[in-house]
mmCIF file of C-alpha atoms in Angstrom:
data_model
loop_
_atom_site.group_PDB
_atom_site.id
_atom_site.type_symbol
_atom_site.label_atom_id
_atom_site.label_comp_id
_atom_site.label_asym_id
_atom_site.label_seq_id
_atom_site.Cartn_x
_atom_site.Cartn_y
_atom_site.Cartn_z
ATOM 1 C CA MET A 1 -78.153 -52.725 117.218
ATOM 2 C CA VAL A 2 -78.139 -56.491 116.911
ATOM 3 C CA SER A 3 -81.789 -56.452 115.957
ATOM 4 C CA TYR A 4 -80.955 -54.324 112.884
ATOM 5 C CA PHE A 5 -78.018 -56.531 111.878
ATOM 6 C CA ILE A 6 -79.977 -59.820 111.780
ATOM 7 C CA PRO A 7 -82.439 -58.740 109.041
ATOM 8 C CA PHE A 8 -79.553 -57.355 106.950
ATOM 9 C CA LEU A 9 -77.642 -60.644 107.238
ATOM 10 C CA PHE A 10 -80.744 -62.574 106.231
ATOM 11 C CA ILE A 11 -81.278 -60.439 103.123
ATOM 12 C CA PHE A 12 -77.592 -60.740 102.101
ATOM 13 C CA SER A 13 -77.695 -64.525 102.490
ATOM 14 C CA PHE A 14 -80.828 -64.693 100.383
ATOM 15 C CA ILE A 15 -79.306 -62.647 97.546
ATOM 16 C CA ALA A 16 -76.096 -64.679 97.634
ATOM 17 C CA GLY A 17 -78.117 -67.880 97.432
ATOM 18 C CA VAL A 18 -80.013 -66.612 94.411
ATOM 19 C CA ILE A 19 -76.963 -65.604 92.352
ATOM 20 C CA ALA A 20 -74.786 -68.581 93.360
ATOM 21 C CA GLN A 21 -74.518 -71.612 91.102
ATOM 22 C CA THR A 22 -76.105 -74.889 92.189
ATOM 23 C CA PRO A 23 -73.389 -77.007 93.875
ATOM 24 C CA ASP A 24 -74.866 -80.423 93.057
ATOM 25 C CA PHE A 25 -75.716 -79.574 89.475
ATOM 26 C CA ALA A 26 -73.636 -80.646 86.453
ATOM 27 C CA VAL A 27 -70.020 -79.583 86.942
ATOM 28 C CA ILE A 28 -68.449 -78.348 83.689
ATOM 29 C CA PHE A 29 -64.824 -79.512 83.455
ATOM 30 C CA SER A 30 -64.165 -78.536 79.836
ATOM 31 C CA PRO A 31 -62.969 -76.002 78.862
ATOM 32 C CA THR A 32 -60.220 -75.844 81.460
ATOM 33 C CA ALA A 33 -59.347 -72.680 83.387
ATOM 34 C CA TRP A 34 -58.001 -69.951 81.059
ATOM 35 C CA GLN A 35 -57.871 -72.268 78.109
ATOM 36 C CA GLU A 36 -57.244 -70.380 74.877
ATOM 37 C CA ILE A 37 -59.554 -71.215 71.999
ATOM 38 C CA ASN A 38 -59.289 -69.803 68.511
ATOM 39 C CA ALA A 39 -62.394 -68.219 67.068
ATOM 40 C CA GLY A 40 -63.874 -70.576 64.507
ATOM 41 C CA ASP A 41 -62.462 -73.716 66.172
ATOM 42 C CA LEU A 42 -64.470 -76.578 67.641
ATOM 43 C CA LEU A 43 -64.721 -76.642 71.447
ATOM 44 C CA ASN A 44 -65.754 -79.760 73.294
ATOM 45 C CA VAL A 45 -67.886 -78.786 76.290
ATOM 46 C CA GLY A 46 -67.862 -81.597 78.865
ATOM 47 C CA TRP A 47 -69.655 -82.018 82.210
ATOM 48 C CA ASN A 48 -70.396 -84.549 84.901
ATOM 49 C CA VAL A 49 -73.914 -85.977 85.067
ATOM 50 C CA PRO A 50 -75.470 -85.882 88.559
ATOM 51 C CA GLY A 51 -77.866 -88.758 89.189
ATOM 52 C CA LYS A 52 -80.661 -86.555 90.512
ATOM 53 C CA TYR A 53 -80.895 -84.630 87.221
ATOM 54 C CA SER A 54 -80.625 -87.605 84.897
ATOM 55 C CA GLY A 55 -83.068 -87.473 81.998
ATOM 56 C CA GLN A 56 -83.315 -83.659 82.143
ATOM 57 C CA LYS A 57 -82.676 -81.142 79.369
ATOM 58 C CA VAL A 58 -80.222 -78.276 79.669
ATOM 59 C CA ASP A 59 -79.486 -75.024 77.849
ATOM 60 C CA ILE A 60 -75.958 -73.672 77.429
ATOM 61 C CA PHE A 61 -75.177 -69.939 77.241
ATOM 62 C CA LEU A 62 -71.999 -67.998 76.500
ATOM 63 C CA ILE A 63 -71.058 -65.129 78.795
ATOM 64 C CA GLY A 64 -68.187 -62.671 78.474
ATOM 65 C CA GLY A 65 -66.768 -59.371 79.630
ATOM 66 C CA ALA A 66 -63.727 -57.337 80.556
ATOM 67 C CA SER A 67 -63.189 -59.334 83.760
ATOM 68 C CA GLN A 68 -64.582 -62.415 85.421
ATOM 69 C CA GLY A 69 -66.888 -60.369 87.639
ATOM 70 C CA THR A 70 -68.354 -58.275 84.806
ATOM 71 C CA GLN A 71 -69.416 -61.003 82.394
ATOM 72 C CA VAL A 72 -72.842 -60.738 80.801
ATOM 73 C CA PRO A 73 -74.849 -63.153 78.611
ATOM 74 C CA ILE A 74 -73.779 -63.007 74.955
ATOM 75 C CA MET A 75 -75.580 -65.802 73.157
ATOM 76 C CA ASN A 76 -77.380 -69.113 73.523
ATOM 77 C CA ILE A 77 -75.130 -71.760 72.010
ATOM 78 C CA ALA A 78 -77.301 -74.851 72.633
ATOM 79 C CA SER A 79 -80.857 -75.607 73.733
ATOM 80 C CA GLY A 80 -82.610 -78.789 74.842
ATOM 81 C CA ILE A 81 -79.432 -80.864 75.214
ATOM 82 C CA ASP A 82 -79.886 -84.178 77.009
ATOM 83 C CA ILE A 83 -77.814 -83.842 80.191
ATOM 84 C CA ASP A 84 -76.968 -87.543 80.089
ATOM 85 C CA VAL A 85 -74.974 -87.032 76.857
ATOM 86 C CA ASP A 86 -72.329 -85.307 79.067
ATOM 87 C CA HIS A 87 -70.741 -83.281 76.255
ATOM 88 C CA TYR A 88 -71.486 -80.890 73.434
ATOM 89 C CA ASP A 89 -69.294 -79.877 70.484
ATOM 90 C CA TRP A 90 -69.552 -76.144 69.939
ATOM 91 C CA ARG A 91 -68.175 -74.342 66.915
ATOM 92 C CA VAL A 92 -66.885 -71.069 68.340
ATOM 93 C CA ASP A 93 -68.323 -68.179 66.380
ATOM 94 C CA SER A 94 -65.655 -66.568 64.211
ATOM 95 C CA SER A 95 -66.774 -63.086 65.273
ATOM 96 C CA LEU A 96 -65.905 -63.676 68.943
ATOM 97 C CA GLY A 97 -62.724 -62.657 70.727
ATOM 98 C CA ALA A 98 -63.301 -58.996 71.561
ATOM 99 C CA ASP A 99 -63.896 -59.648 75.270
ATOM 100 C CA ASN A 100 -61.072 -60.327 77.699
ATOM 101 C CA VAL A 101 -62.689 -63.308 79.402
ATOM 102 C CA TYR A 102 -65.437 -65.778 78.497
ATOM 103 C CA GLY A 103 -67.407 -68.457 80.307
ATOM 104 C CA LEU A 104 -70.273 -70.912 79.867
ATOM 105 C CA GLN A 105 -73.444 -71.153 81.895
ATOM 106 C CA MET A 106 -75.522 -74.327 81.881
ATOM 107 C CA LYS A 107 -79.125 -74.069 83.067
ATOM 108 C CA LEU A 108 -81.679 -76.742 83.793
ATOM 109 C CA GLN A 109 -84.366 -76.210 81.193
ATOM 110 C CA SER A 110 -87.215 -77.140 83.521
ATOM 111 C CA ASP A 111 -85.904 -74.810 86.274
ATOM 112 C CA PRO A 112 -83.496 -72.053 85.072
ATOM 113 C CA SER A 113 -82.694 -71.128 88.664
ATOM 114 C CA ILE A 114 -80.575 -74.291 88.752
ATOM 115 C CA PHE A 115 -77.389 -73.590 86.827
ATOM 116 C CA GLN A 116 -73.646 -74.090 86.796
ATOM 117 C CA TYR A 117 -70.720 -72.003 85.455
ATOM 118 C CA SER A 118 -67.702 -73.252 83.570
ATOM 119 C CA ASN A 119 -64.092 -72.244 84.112
ATOM 120 C CA PRO A 120 -63.114 -68.878 82.629
ATOM 121 C CA PHE A 121 -61.437 -69.150 79.236
ATOM 122 C CA LYS A 122 -60.204 -66.967 76.414
ATOM 123 C CA ILE A 123 -61.231 -66.764 72.785
ATOM 124 C CA ILE A 124 -58.510 -65.635 70.407
ATOM 125 C CA ALA A 125 -60.007 -63.436 67.729
ATOM 126 C CA LYS A 126 -59.149 -64.038 64.122
ATOM 127 C CA PRO A 127 -56.650 -61.528 62.735
ATOM 128 C CA HIS A 128 -58.178 -58.823 60.643
ATOM 129 C CA THR A 129 -57.043 -59.139 57.065
ATOM 130 C CA THR A 130 -57.554 -56.407 54.535
ATOM 131 C CA THR A 131 -57.670 -57.531 50.974
ATOM 132 C CA SER A 132 -57.065 -54.838 48.446
ATOM 133 C CA THR A 133 -57.977 -55.542 44.904
ATOM 134 C CA GLN A 134 -56.336 -53.479 42.284
ATOM 135 C CA GLN A 135 -58.384 -53.158 39.216
ATOM 136 C CA SER A 136 -56.433 -52.121 36.242
ATOM 137 C CA SER A 137 -57.980 -51.360 32.921
ATOM 138 C CA SER A 138 -55.667 -51.456 29.980
ATOM 139 C CA LYS A 139 -56.496 -50.415 26.499
ATOM 140 C CA ASP A 140 -55.072 -52.422 23.689
ATOM 141 C CA LYS A 141 -52.715 -50.215 21.874
ATOM 142 C CA THR A 142 -52.009 -51.420 18.383
ATOM 143 C CA ALA A 143 -49.005 -49.803 16.875
ATOM 144 C CA ALA A 144 -49.625 -48.384 13.463
ATOM 145 C CA PRO A 145 -47.918 -50.484 10.847
ATOM 146 C CA SER A 146 -44.725 -48.982 9.578
ATOM 147 C CA PRO A 147 -45.217 -47.592 6.119
ATOM 148 C CA THR A 148 -43.627 -49.647 3.423
ATOM 149 C CA LEU A 149 -41.985 -47.560 0.807
ATOM 150 C CA SER A 150 -41.904 -49.286 -2.512
ATOM 151 C CA ALA A 151 -40.403 -47.920 -5.662
ATOM 152 C CA THR A 152 -42.486 -47.738 -8.805
ATOM 153 C CA THR A 153 -40.536 -47.901 -11.998
ATOM 154 C CA THR A 154 -41.993 -46.502 -15.185
ATOM 155 C CA THR A 155 -40.197 -46.951 -18.443
ATOM 156 C CA LEU A 156 -40.703 -44.379 -21.162
ATOM 157 C CA SER A 157 -41.013 -45.974 -24.553
ATOM 158 C CA ALA A 158 -38.316 -45.145 -27.028
ATOM 159 C CA ILE A 159 -39.201 -42.351 -29.401
ATOM 160 C CA THR A 160 -37.346 -42.547 -32.692
ATOM 161 C CA THR A 161 -36.411 -39.269 -34.305
ATOM 162 C CA ASP A 162 -33.814 -38.259 -36.782
ATOM 163 C CA PRO A 163 -30.683 -36.792 -35.356
ATOM 164 C CA VAL A 164 -30.268 -33.072 -35.677
ATOM 165 C CA HIS A 165 -27.371 -32.203 -38.006
ATOM 166 C CA GLY A 166 -25.660 -35.430 -36.952
ATOM 167 C CA HIS A 167 -24.570 -34.051 -33.614
ATOM 168 C CA SER A 168 -25.024 -35.596 -30.280
ATOM 169 C CA SER A 169 -27.784 -34.209 -28.130
ATOM 170 C CA SER A 170 -28.479 -34.196 -24.456
ATOM 171 C CA PHE A 171 -31.472 -33.749 -22.147
ATOM 172 C CA VAL A 172 -32.202 -33.501 -18.437
ATOM 173 C CA ILE A 173 -35.415 -34.701 -16.710
ATOM 174 C CA THR A 174 -35.992 -33.498 -13.151
ATOM 175 C CA TYR A 175 -39.252 -33.848 -11.204
ATOM 176 C CA SER A 176 -40.383 -34.058 -7.610
ATOM 177 C CA ALA A 177 -43.140 -35.989 -5.846
ATOM 178 C CA PRO A 178 -44.540 -35.573 -2.282
ATOM 179 C CA ASP A 179 -41.856 -36.596 0.226
ATOM 180 C CA ALA A 180 -39.720 -38.049 -2.533
ATOM 181 C CA THR A 181 -37.457 -36.553 -5.177
ATOM 182 C CA THR A 182 -36.018 -38.206 -8.245
ATOM 183 C CA SER A 183 -33.274 -36.512 -10.206
ATOM 184 C CA CYS A 184 -32.158 -37.624 -13.610
ATOM 185 C CA HIS A 185 -28.679 -36.891 -14.833
ATOM 186 C CA THR A 186 -27.968 -35.297 -18.157
ATOM 187 C CA TYR A 187 -27.718 -37.893 -20.893
ATOM 188 C CA HIS A 188 -24.959 -37.674 -23.497
ATOM 189 C CA SER A 189 -24.466 -40.292 -26.173
ATOM 190 C CA HIS A 190 -23.333 -40.673 -29.762
ATOM 191 C CA SER A 191 -25.014 -44.032 -30.271
ATOM 192 C CA LEU A 192 -28.634 -45.006 -30.540
ATOM 193 C CA ASN A 193 -30.735 -46.966 -28.026
ATOM 194 C CA VAL A 194 -28.437 -46.322 -25.065
ATOM 195 C CA SER A 195 -30.337 -46.591 -21.798
ATOM 196 C CA GLN A 196 -29.232 -44.900 -18.571
ATOM 197 C CA HIS A 197 -31.040 -44.880 -15.247
ATOM 198 C CA ALA A 198 -31.685 -42.008 -12.952
ATOM 199 C CA ASN A 199 -30.332 -41.436 -9.480
ATOM 200 C CA THR A 200 -33.159 -41.809 -6.927
ATOM 201 C CA TYR A 201 -33.322 -40.902 -3.236
ATOM 202 C CA ALA A 202 -36.054 -40.362 -0.674
ATOM 203 C CA PRO A 203 -35.739 -38.024 2.350
ATOM 204 C CA PRO A 204 -36.052 -39.617 5.831
ATOM 205 C CA SER A 205 -39.801 -39.571 6.367
ATOM 206 C CA ALA A 206 -42.405 -41.937 7.814
ATOM 207 C CA THR A 207 -44.995 -40.956 5.201
ATOM 208 C CA PRO A 208 -46.210 -43.850 3.087
ATOM 209 C CA THR A 209 -45.681 -41.974 -0.178
ATOM 210 C CA ALA A 210 -43.194 -44.007 -2.189
ATOM 211 C CA PRO A 211 -40.678 -42.543 -4.570
ATOM 212 C CA ILE A 212 -41.199 -43.141 -8.241
ATOM 213 C CA VAL A 213 -38.215 -44.113 -10.343
ATOM 214 C CA VAL A 214 -38.351 -43.157 -13.972
ATOM 215 C CA ALA A 215 -36.055 -44.949 -16.335
ATOM 216 C CA ALA A 216 -35.608 -43.211 -19.609
ATOM 217 C CA SER A 217 -34.657 -45.404 -22.510
ATOM 218 C CA GLY A 218 -34.284 -44.598 -26.124
ATOM 219 C CA PRO A 219 -31.984 -42.865 -28.510
ATOM 220 C CA THR A 220 -30.134 -39.902 -27.148
ATOM 221 C CA HIS A 221 -30.121 -38.102 -30.484
ATOM 222 C CA ALA A 222 -33.440 -36.351 -30.106
ATOM 223 C CA ALA A 223 -34.925 -33.183 -31.358
ATOM 224 C CA PRO A 224 -35.795 -30.513 -28.787
ATOM 225 C CA TYR A 225 -39.514 -31.216 -29.092
ATOM 226 C CA VAL A 226 -38.899 -34.728 -27.779
ATOM 227 C CA LEU A 227 -38.131 -33.176 -24.415
ATOM 228 C CA LEU A 228 -41.577 -31.590 -24.397
ATOM 229 C CA ILE A 229 -43.255 -34.918 -25.143
ATOM 230 C CA MET A 230 -41.312 -36.709 -22.429
ATOM 231 C CA GLY A 231 -42.200 -33.955 -19.962
ATOM 232 C CA ILE A 232 -45.888 -34.460 -20.753
ATOM 233 C CA LEU A 233 -45.541 -38.220 -20.237
ATOM 234 C CA VAL A 234 -43.815 -37.740 -16.897
ATOM 235 C CA SER A 235 -46.470 -35.262 -15.776
ATOM 236 C CA GLY A 236 -49.138 -37.829 -16.636
ATOM 237 C CA LEU A 237 -47.760 -40.135 -13.958
ATOM 238 C CA PHE A 238 -49.108 -37.850 -11.226
ATOM 239 C CA LEU A 239 -52.607 -37.385 -12.669
#
């Protein structure tokens, strides 16, 4: 029974010696145990320099995992560092922080079986920020200019005719234009060259058609055919 136990103990001791860190190798004192480091920050890695390894080169690796016993190599953060420098400034990668625990492993470049672990520490991941960009496209809307309604005044030249039997005469001129109506009152007068102006109004409309104001001037004693001539002149305004 004892004979079977001795070989097993020898094998276990050999495996433990292989995976254990080298006691007299460089002891890493920074970072401290469970130090919290923000991703993207600068971390000063510091170690003691043992005399027997002076002048040697070392490589530094980052390990990490869910717990201290399940850490695995993640990345090589430095290579060929002079061990006598006794420190190294490492810019923590901004993508790190997903693992629960992290650590450093320093290996002798000439003999990687000689190595040392650092204290366990934490890397605080950067908060995830979502930037939403709202793109808005706006069309310039130019309001149509408000129509300006302007009145056009046309004066009919006086037409001189002899009065009929010496009696006063009267006439009425009424016409309509698109979106505008002008009405002229009946003219009565016993004297010559009396000028009266028509009443003009435009219905509430946004159309740009402007009303036309016709001012009739001249003697009011006119023969009936004068009305026909004036009607022709007024009709000519719309041609």
